Short mmCIF file of C-alpha atoms in Angstrom, two decimals:
data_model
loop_
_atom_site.label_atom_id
_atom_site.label_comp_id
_atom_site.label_asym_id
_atom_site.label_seq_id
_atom_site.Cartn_x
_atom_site.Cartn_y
_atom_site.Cartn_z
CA UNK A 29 126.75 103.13 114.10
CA UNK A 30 128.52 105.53 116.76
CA UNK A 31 131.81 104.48 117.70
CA UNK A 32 133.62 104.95 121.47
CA UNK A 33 135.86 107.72 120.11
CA UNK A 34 132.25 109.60 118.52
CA UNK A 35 129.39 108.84 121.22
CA UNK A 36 126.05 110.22 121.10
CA UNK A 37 127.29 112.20 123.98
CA UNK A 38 129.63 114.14 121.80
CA UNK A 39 127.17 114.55 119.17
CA UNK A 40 125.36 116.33 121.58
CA UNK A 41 127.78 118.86 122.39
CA UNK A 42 128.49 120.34 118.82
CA UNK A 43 127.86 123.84 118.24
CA UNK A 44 127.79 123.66 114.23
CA UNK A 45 125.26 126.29 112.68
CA UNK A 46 124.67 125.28 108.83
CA UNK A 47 121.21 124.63 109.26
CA UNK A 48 119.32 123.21 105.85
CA UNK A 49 115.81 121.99 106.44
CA UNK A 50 114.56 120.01 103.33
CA UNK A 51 111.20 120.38 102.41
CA UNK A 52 109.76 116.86 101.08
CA UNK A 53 107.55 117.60 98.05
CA UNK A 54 106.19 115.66 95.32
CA UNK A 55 104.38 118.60 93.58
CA UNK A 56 105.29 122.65 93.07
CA UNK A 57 104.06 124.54 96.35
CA UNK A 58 104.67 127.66 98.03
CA UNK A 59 108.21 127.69 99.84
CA UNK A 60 109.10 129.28 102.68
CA UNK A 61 111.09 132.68 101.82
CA UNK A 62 113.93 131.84 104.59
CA UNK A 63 116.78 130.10 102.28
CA UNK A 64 117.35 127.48 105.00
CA UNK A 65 113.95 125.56 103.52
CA UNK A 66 115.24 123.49 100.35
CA UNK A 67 112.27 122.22 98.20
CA UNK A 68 113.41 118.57 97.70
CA UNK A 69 111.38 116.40 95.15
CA UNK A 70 110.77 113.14 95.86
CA UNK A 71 110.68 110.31 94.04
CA UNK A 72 112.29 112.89 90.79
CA UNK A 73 113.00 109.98 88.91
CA UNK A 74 109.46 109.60 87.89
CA UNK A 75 109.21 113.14 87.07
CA UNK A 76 110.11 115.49 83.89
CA UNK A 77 109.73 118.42 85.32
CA UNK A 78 111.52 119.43 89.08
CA UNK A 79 110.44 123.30 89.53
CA UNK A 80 113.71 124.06 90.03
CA UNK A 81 113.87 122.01 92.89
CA UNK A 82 116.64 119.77 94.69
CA UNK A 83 116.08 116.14 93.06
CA UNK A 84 116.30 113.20 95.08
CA UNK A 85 117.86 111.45 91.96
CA UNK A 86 120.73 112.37 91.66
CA UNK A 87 123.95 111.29 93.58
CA UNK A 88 123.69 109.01 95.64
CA UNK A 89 120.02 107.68 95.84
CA UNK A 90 117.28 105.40 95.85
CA UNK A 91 114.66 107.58 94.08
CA UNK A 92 113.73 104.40 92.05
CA UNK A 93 112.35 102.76 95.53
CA UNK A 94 110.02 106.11 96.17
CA UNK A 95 106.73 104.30 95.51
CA UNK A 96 108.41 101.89 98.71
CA UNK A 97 109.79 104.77 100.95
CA UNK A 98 107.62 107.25 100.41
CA UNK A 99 109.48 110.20 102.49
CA UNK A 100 112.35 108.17 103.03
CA UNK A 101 113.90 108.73 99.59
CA UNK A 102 114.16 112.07 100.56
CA UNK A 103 115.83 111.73 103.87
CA UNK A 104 118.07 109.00 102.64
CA UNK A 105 119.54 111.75 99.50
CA UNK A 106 119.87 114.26 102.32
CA UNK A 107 121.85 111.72 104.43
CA UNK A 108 124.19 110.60 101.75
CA UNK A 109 124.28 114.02 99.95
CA UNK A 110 124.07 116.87 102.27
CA UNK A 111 127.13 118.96 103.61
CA UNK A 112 124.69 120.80 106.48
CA UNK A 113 126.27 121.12 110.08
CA UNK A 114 122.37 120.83 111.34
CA UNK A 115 119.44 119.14 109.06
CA UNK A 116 115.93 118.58 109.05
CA UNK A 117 112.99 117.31 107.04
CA UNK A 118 109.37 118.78 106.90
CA UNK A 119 106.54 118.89 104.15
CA UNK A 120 105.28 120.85 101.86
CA UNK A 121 102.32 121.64 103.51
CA UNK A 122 103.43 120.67 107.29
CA UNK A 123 106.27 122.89 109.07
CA UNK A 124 107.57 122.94 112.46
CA UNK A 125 105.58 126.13 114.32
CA UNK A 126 107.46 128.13 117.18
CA UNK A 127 104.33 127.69 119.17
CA UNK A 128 100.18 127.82 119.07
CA UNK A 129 100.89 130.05 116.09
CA UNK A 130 101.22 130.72 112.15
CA UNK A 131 104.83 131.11 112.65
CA UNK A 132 107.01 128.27 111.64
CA UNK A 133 110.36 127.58 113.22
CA UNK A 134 113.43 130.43 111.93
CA UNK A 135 117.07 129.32 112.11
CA UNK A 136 118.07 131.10 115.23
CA UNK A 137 115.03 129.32 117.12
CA UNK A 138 116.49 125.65 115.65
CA UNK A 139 120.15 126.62 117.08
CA UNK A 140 118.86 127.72 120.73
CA UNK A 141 117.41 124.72 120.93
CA UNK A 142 119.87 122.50 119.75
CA UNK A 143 121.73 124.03 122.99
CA UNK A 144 119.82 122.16 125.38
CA UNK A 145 117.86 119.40 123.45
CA UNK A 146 119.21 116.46 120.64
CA UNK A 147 116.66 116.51 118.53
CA UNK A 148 112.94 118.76 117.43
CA UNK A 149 110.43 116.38 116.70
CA UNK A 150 106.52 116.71 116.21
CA UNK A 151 104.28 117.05 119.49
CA UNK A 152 103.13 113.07 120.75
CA UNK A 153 100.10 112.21 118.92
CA UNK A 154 97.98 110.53 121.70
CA UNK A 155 95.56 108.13 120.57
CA UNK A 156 93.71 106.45 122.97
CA UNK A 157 94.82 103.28 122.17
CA UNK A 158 98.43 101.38 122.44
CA UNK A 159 100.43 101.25 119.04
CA UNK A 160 99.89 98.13 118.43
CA UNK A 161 96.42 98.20 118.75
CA UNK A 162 96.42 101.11 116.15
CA UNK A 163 98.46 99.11 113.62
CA UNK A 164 95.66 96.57 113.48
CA UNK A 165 92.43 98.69 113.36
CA UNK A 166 93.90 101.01 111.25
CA UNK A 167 94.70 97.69 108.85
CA UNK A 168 91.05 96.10 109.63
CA UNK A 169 88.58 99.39 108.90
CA UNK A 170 90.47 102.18 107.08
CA UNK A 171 92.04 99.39 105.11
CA UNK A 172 95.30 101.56 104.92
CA UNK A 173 99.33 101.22 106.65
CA UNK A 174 101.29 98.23 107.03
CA UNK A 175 99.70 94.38 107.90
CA UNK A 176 100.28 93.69 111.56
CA UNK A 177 102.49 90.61 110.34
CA UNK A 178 104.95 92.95 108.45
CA UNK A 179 105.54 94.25 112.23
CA UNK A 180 106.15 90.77 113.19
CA UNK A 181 109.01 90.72 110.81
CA UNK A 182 110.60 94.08 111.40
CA UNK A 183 110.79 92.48 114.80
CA UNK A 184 112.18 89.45 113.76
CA UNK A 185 115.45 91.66 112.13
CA UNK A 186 115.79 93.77 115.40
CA UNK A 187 116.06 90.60 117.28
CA UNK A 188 118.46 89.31 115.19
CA UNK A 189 120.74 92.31 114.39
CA UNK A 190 119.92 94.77 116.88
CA UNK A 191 118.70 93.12 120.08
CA UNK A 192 119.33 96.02 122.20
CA UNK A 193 116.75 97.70 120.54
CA UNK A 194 114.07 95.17 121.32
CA UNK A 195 113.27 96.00 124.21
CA UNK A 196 112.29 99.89 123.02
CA UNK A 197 110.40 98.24 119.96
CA UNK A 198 108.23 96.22 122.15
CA UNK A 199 107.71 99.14 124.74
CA UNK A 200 106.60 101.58 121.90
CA UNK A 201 104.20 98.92 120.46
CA UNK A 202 102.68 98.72 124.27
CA UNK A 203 102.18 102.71 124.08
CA UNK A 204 99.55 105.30 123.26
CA UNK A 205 101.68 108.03 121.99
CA UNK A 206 103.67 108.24 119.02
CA UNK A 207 105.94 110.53 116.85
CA UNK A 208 103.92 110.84 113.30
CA UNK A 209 105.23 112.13 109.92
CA UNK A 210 109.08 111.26 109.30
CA UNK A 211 109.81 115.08 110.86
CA UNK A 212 112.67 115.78 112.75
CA UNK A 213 115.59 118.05 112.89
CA UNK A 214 119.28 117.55 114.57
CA UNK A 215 122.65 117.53 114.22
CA UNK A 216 123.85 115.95 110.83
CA UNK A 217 126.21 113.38 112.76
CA UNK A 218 123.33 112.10 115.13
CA UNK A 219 121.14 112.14 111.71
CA UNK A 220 123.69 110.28 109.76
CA UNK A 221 123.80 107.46 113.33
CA UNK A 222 119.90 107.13 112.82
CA UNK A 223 119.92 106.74 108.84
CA UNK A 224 122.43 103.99 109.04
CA UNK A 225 120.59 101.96 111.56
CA UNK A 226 117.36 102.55 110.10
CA UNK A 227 117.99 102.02 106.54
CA UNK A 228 119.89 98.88 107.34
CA UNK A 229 116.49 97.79 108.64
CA UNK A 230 114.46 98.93 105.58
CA UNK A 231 117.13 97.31 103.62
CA UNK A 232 116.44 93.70 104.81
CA UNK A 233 112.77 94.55 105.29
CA UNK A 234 112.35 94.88 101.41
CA UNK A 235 112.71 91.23 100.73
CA UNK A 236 110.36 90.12 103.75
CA UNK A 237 107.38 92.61 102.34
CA UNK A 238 104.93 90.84 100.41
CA UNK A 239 103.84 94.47 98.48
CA UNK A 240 101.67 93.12 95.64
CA UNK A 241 99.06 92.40 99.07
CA UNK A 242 98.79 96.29 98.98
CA UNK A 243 96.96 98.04 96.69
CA UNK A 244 99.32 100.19 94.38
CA UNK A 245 98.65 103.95 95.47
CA UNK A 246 99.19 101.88 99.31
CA UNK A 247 102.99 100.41 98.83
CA UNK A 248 104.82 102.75 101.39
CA UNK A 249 105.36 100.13 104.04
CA UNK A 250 108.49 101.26 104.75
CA UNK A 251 107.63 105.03 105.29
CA UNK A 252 105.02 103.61 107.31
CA UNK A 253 107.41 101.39 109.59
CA UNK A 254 110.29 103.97 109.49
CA UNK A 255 107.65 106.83 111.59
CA UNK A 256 107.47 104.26 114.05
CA UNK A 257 111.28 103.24 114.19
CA UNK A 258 112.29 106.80 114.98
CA UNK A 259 110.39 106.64 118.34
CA UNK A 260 112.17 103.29 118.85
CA UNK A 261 115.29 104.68 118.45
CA UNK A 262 115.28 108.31 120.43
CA UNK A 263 114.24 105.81 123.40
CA UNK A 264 116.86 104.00 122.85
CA UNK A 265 118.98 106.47 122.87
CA UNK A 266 118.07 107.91 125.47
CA UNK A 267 117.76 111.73 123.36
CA UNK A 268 116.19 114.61 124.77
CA UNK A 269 113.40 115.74 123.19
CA UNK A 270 111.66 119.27 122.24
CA UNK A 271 108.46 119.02 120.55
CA UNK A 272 106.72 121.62 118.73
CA UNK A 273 103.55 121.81 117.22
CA UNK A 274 103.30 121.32 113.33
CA UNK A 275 101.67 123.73 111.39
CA UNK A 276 99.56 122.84 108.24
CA UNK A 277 99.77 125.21 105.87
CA UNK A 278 97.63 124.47 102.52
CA UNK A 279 94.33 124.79 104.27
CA UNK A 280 92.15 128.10 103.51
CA UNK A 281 93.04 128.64 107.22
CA UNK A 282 96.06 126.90 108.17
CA UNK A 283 95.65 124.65 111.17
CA UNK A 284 98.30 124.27 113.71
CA UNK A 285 98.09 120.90 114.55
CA UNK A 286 98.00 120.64 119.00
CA UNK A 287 94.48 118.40 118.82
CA UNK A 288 96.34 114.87 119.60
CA UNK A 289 98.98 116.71 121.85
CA UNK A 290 95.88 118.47 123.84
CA UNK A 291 94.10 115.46 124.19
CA UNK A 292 93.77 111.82 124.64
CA UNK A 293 91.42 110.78 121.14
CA UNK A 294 91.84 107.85 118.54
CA UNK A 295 93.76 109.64 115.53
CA UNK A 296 93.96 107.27 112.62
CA UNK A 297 97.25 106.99 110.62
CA UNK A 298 95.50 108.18 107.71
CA UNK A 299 94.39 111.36 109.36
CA UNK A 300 97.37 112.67 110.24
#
């Protein structure tokens, strides 16, 4: 975690500019043209052929765990791997947009504002009903994301090894707004802060995670609990937020995606 002598605070105030935004694919797709978006292939170690992509294999990595992490392998090679100033992580078929448009974020429009603001996530999903609320009824009739116990026990850690966290884990269960897809770009130092809290977590959680109870294509759980740990921690944190709207872009008509940021309407997890 962030020492005295390297706060947040100072984090903050860097004016680094080597942006790399990894794209998080597990198939061939369409990249962006600007050379700032870095196809990254997750969960290579299952695969023979990487398109010429970045593979999530090699160096330091937990590419093995993919079927686990989901996502996560991905950000976790970029956090032990990557020598970029400023980093992100998008998908191969979502993108950050610059607004209610088909234009996805360039890197001058990343550094302006990284000026003012810590961190670019994902517009709030609002869904008309508190987290919690979502984890179970999302469990119950879509039969799909993490058992409400499993949340019980990610609990359970913070309490024990991060208790000053609690209190921002229990708010964001009591909320109706949430941070979705594992998106985000900063500053590599405040990334590398968040990956070694979070993976700490998702270290211990893997031995407290019955996964057999979840069907195979459904194992995840700790993609799933890590989209909900980021909103734990920016509050915790205290970081200042700009949120843009995501645009998805392997649709006939790609479809930026404002509908849960425009209004208050039950989204479930597995529509989003």
């Amino acid at each position: 975690m962030i020492n005295e002598n390297n706060s947040i605070d100072s984090i903050k105030s860097d004016n680094s500019n080597n942006v790399s935004i990894y794209v998080l694919t597990h198939k061939k797709f369409d990249c962006p043209i600007d050379e700032m978006y870095l196809p990254l292939l997750n969960g290579s170690i299952n695969y023979n052929d990487d398109f010429g992509y970045l593979r999530d294999d090699s160096g330091d990595n937990i590419s093995d765990l993919n079927k686990y992490y989901a996502e996560m392998t991905g950000e976790y090679w970029a956090w032990k791997n990557s020598d970029a100033d400023i980093i992100g992580f998008c998908h191969y078929r979502r993108y950050f947009a610059k607004n209610i448009s088909l234009k996805i974020l360039e890197r001058n429009d990343i550094e302006e504002i990284l000026k003012d603001h810590d961190i670019i996530m994902p517009n709030r999903v609002r869904m008309g009903m508190t987290n919690v609320d979502d984890i179970k009824k999302t469990r119950k009739y879509l039969d799909y994301g993490p058992y409400i116990e499993d949340y019980c026990k990610l609990r359970n850690i913070l309490e024990k090894d991060y208790p000053d966290y609690l209190p921002y884990y229990d708010e964001m269960l009591n909320e109706k707004t949430c941070y979705w897809f594992n998106m985000f770009i900063c500053r590599k130092e405040l990334a590398d802060d968040y990956f070694e809290w979070v993976f700490d977590i998702l270290k211990k959680m893997e031995s407290e995670i019955d996964f057999e109870k979840y069907p195979e294509n459904q194992r995840r759980i700790l993609g799933f609990l890590s989209e909900r740990l980021i909103n734990v921690y920016i509050k915790k944190n205290q970081l200042k937020v700009k949120e843009k709207p995501i645009l998805i872009s392997d649709r006939k008509i790609p479809l930026i995606y404002v509908i849960g940021f425009r209004f208050s309407i039950v989204i479930p997890s597995n529509q989003i």
